[in-house]
Amino acid sequence: EVQLVESGGGLIQPGGSLRLTCVASDFTVSSNYMSWVRQAPGKGLEWVSIIYSDGITTYYADSVKGRFTISRDNSKNTVYLQMNSLRVEDTAVYYCARAYDFWSGNTDWGHGTLVTVSS
Amino acid sequence: SYELTQPPSVSVSPGQTASITCSGDDLGNKYACWYQQKPGQSPVLVIYHDHKRPSGIPERFSGSNSGNTATLTISGTQAMDEAYYHCQAWDSSTPLFVFGTGTKLTVL
């Protein structure tokens, strides 16, 4: 059964850093487009970042560009999101999601991990 | 930046047809998909590639995408369909992965 399990969320002060982890089961992250999507409390979904199957191509939402970095470890079948210079407005549930291709949509999602940025 | 606009809320009576729109510039030339999200749960893909249904999604869910508007249609709406629905556009040339503003579907 395909599974995505996120971890690494928590309470962090503004300006701090966190690294989110997404461990995949029953499929290979290196063969898919892996995204991070977040949802602030009571708000809609916001795409954050994506890493292509080539492992080199990455893109970021303007709201996180220069502060967040997406990466993956093929040997661990894991995707990461390094979040630096965190702001109060980064508070959200962060989901990891997988897509086969551009036409497939995000077919599988994790349960999410909550990041709270507050002093 | 690219934006996708959805109505904040749509109401429908059980057994009737619900339509939820998603509007964006030249959306018809991008891939549109739709997600259902119930409170406290992760999103579930219900339509991909504009109009295709993933395995396990009921036939009452259908989609279309043309011009500047993608539409999710739920025929014979059931109480279990009450949820938030989010559209997303994918475009490899831009590239683009933006989500819509989200719509709360209420089955009265």
JSON list of N, CA and C in Angstrom, two decimals, chain A residues 10 31-32 47 51 53 63 68 70 74 78 80 90 94-95 100-101 105 109-112:
[
{"chain": "A", "resi": 10, "resn": "GLY", "atom": "N", "xyz": [6.43, 21.14, 14.41]},
{"chain": "A", "resi": 10, "resn": "GLY", "atom": "CA", "xyz": [6.47, 21.51, 15.82]},
{"chain": "A", "resi": 10, "resn": "GLY", "atom": "C", "xyz": [6.36, 23.00, 15.99]},
{"chain": "A", "resi": 31, "resn": "SER", "atom": "N", "xyz": [11.14, 8.25, -9.08]},
{"chain": "A", "resi": 31, "resn": "SER", "atom": "CA", "xyz": [10.39, 8.06, -10.33]},
{"chain": "A", "resi": 31, "resn": "SER", "atom": "C", "xyz": [9.15, 8.96, -10.40]},
{"chain": "A", "resi": 32, "resn": "ASN", "atom": "N", "xyz": [9.00, 9.82, -9.43]},
{"chain": "A", "resi": 32, "resn": "ASN", "atom": "CA", "xyz": [7.79, 10.64, -9.33]},
{"chain": "A", "resi": 32, "resn": "ASN", "atom": "C", "xyz": [8.12, 12.11, -9.12]},
{"chain": "A", "resi": 47, "resn": "TRP", "atom": "N", "xyz": [0.40, 25.40, -2.78]},
{"chain": "A", "resi": 47, "resn": "TRP", "atom": "CA", "xyz": [1.57, 24.67, -3.25]},
{"chain": "A", "resi": 47, "resn": "TRP", "atom": "C", "xyz": [2.83, 25.38, -2.76]},
{"chain": "A", "resi": 51, "resn": "ILE", "atom": "N", "xyz": [9.96, 18.73, -6.47]},
{"chain": "A", "resi": 51, "resn": "ILE", "atom": "CA", "xyz": [11.20, 18.20, -7.02]},
{"chain": "A", "resi": 51, "resn": "ILE", "atom": "C", "xyz": [10.83, 17.19, -8.08]},
{"chain": "A", "resi": 53, "resn": "SER", "atom": "N", "xyz": [11.35, 14.19, -11.05]},
{"chain": "A", "resi": 53, "resn": "SER", "atom": "CA", "xyz": [11.91, 12.85, -11.01]},
{"chain": "A", "resi": 53, "resn": "SER", "atom": "C", "xyz": [13.40, 12.85, -11.36]},
{"chain": "A", "resi": 63, "resn": "SER", "atom": "N", "xyz": [6.36, 32.79, -2.11]},
{"chain": "A", "resi": 63, "resn": "SER", "atom": "CA", "xyz": [6.27, 33.06, -0.67]},
{"chain": "A", "resi": 63, "resn": "SER", "atom": "C", "xyz": [7.38, 32.38, 0.13]},
{"chain": "A", "resi": 68, "resn": "PHE", "atom": "N", "xyz": [13.20, 28.22, 1.74]},
{"chain": "A", "resi": 68, "resn": "PHE", "atom": "CA", "xyz": [12.94, 26.77, 1.82]},
{"chain": "A", "resi": 68, "resn": "PHE", "atom": "C", "xyz": [13.75, 26.06, 0.75]},
{"chain": "A", "resi": 70, "resn": "ILE", "atom": "N", "xyz": [13.92, 22.09, -1.05]},
{"chain": "A", "resi": 70, "resn": "ILE", "atom": "CA", "xyz": [13.43, 20.71, -1.18]},
{"chain": "A", "resi": 70, "resn": "ILE", "atom": "C", "xyz": [14.58, 19.82, -1.65]},
{"chain": "A", "resi": 74, "resn": "ASN", "atom": "N", "xyz": [17.46, 9.20, -2.29]},
{"chain": "A", "resi": 74, "resn": "ASN", "atom": "CA", "xyz": [16.93, 8.01, -2.96]},
{"chain": "A", "resi": 74, "resn": "ASN", "atom": "C", "xyz": [17.16, 6.75, -2.14]},
{"chain": "A", "resi": 78, "resn": "THR", "atom": "N", "xyz": [13.12, 9.06, 0.61]},
{"chain": "A", "resi": 78, "resn": "THR", "atom": "CA", "xyz": [12.64, 10.14, 1.48]},
{"chain": "A", "resi": 78, "resn": "THR", "atom": "C", "xyz": [12.82, 11.49, 0.80]},
{"chain": "A", "resi": 80, "resn": "TYR", "atom": "N", "xyz": [12.68, 15.75, 1.65]},
{"chain": "A", "resi": 80, "resn": "TYR", "atom": "CA", "xyz": [12.85, 16.69, 2.75]},
{"chain": "A", "resi": 80, "resn": "TYR", "atom": "C", "xyz": [12.39, 18.10, 2.34]},
{"chain": "A", "resi": 90, "resn": "ASP", "atom": "N", "xyz": [4.09, 31.26, 8.02]},
{"chain": "A", "resi": 90, "resn": "ASP", "atom": "CA", "xyz": [4.41, 29.90, 7.56]},
{"chain": "A", "resi": 90, "resn": "ASP", "atom": "C", "xyz": [3.68, 28.85, 8.39]},
{"chain": "A", "resi": 94, "resn": "TYR", "atom": "N", "xyz": [1.70, 20.90, 6.84]},
{"chain": "A", "resi": 94, "resn": "TYR", "atom": "CA", "xyz": [2.48, 20.66, 5.64]},
{"chain": "A", "resi": 94, "resn": "TYR", "atom": "C", "xyz": [2.26, 19.22, 5.18]},
{"chain": "A", "resi": 95, "resn": "TYR", "atom": "N", "xyz": [1.81, 19.07, 3.94]},
{"chain": "A", "resi": 95, "resn": "TYR", "atom": "CA", "xyz": [1.56, 17.76, 3.34]},
{"chain": "A", "resi": 95, "resn": "TYR", "atom": "C", "xyz": [2.64, 17.44, 2.31]},
{"chain": "A", "resi": 100, "resn": "TYR", "atom": "N", "xyz": [2.53, 11.20, -10.62]},
{"chain": "A", "resi": 100, "resn": "TYR", "atom": "CA", "xyz": [3.26, 10.44, -11.64]},
{"chain": "A", "resi": 100, "resn": "TYR", "atom": "C", "xyz": [3.83, 11.38, -12.69]},
{"chain": "A", "resi": 101, "resn": "ASP", "atom": "N", "xyz": [3.02, 12.34, -13.08]},
{"chain": "A", "resi": 101, "resn": "ASP", "atom": "CA", "xyz": [3.37, 13.25, -14.17]},
{"chain": "A", "resi": 101, "resn": "ASP", "atom": "C", "xyz": [2.50, 14.49, -14.07]},
{"chain": "A", "resi": 105, "resn": "GLY", "atom": "N", "xyz": [-2.07, 14.76, -11.59]},
{"chain": "A", "resi": 105, "resn": "GLY", "atom": "CA", "xyz": [-2.44, 15.33, -10.31]},
{"chain": "A", "resi": 105, "resn": "GLY", "atom": "C", "xyz": [-1.69, 14.63, -9.18]},
{"chain": "A", "resi": 109, "resn": "TRP", "atom": "N", "xyz": [-1.28, 11.40, -0.85]},
{"chain": "A", "resi": 109, "resn": "TRP", "atom": "CA", "xyz": [-0.94, 12.44, 0.11]},
{"chain": "A", "resi": 109, "resn": "TRP", "atom": "C", "xyz": [-0.62, 11.81, 1.46]},
{"chain": "A", "resi": 110, "resn": "GLY", "atom": "N", "xyz": [0.26, 12.47, 2.20]},
{"chain": "A", "resi": 110, "resn": "GLY", "atom": "CA", "xyz": [0.50, 12.07, 3.57]},
{"chain": "A", "resi": 110, "resn": "GLY", "atom": "C", "xyz": [-0.57, 12.65, 4.49]},
{"chain": "A", "resi": 111, "resn": "HIS", "atom": "N", "xyz": [-0.43, 12.38, 5.76]},
{"chain": "A", "resi": 111, "resn": "HIS", "atom": "CA", "xyz": [-1.40, 12.86, 6.75]},
{"chain": "A", "resi": 111, "resn": "HIS", "atom": "C", "xyz": [-1.10, 14.28, 7.19]},
{"chain": "A", "resi": 112, "resn": "GLY", "atom": "N", "xyz": [0.10, 14.77, 6.87]},
{"chain": "A", "resi": 112, "resn": "GLY", "atom": "CA", "xyz": [0.48, 16.14, 7.21]},
{"chain": "A", "resi": 112, "resn": "GLY", "atom": "C", "xyz": [1.19, 16.25, 8.54]}
]
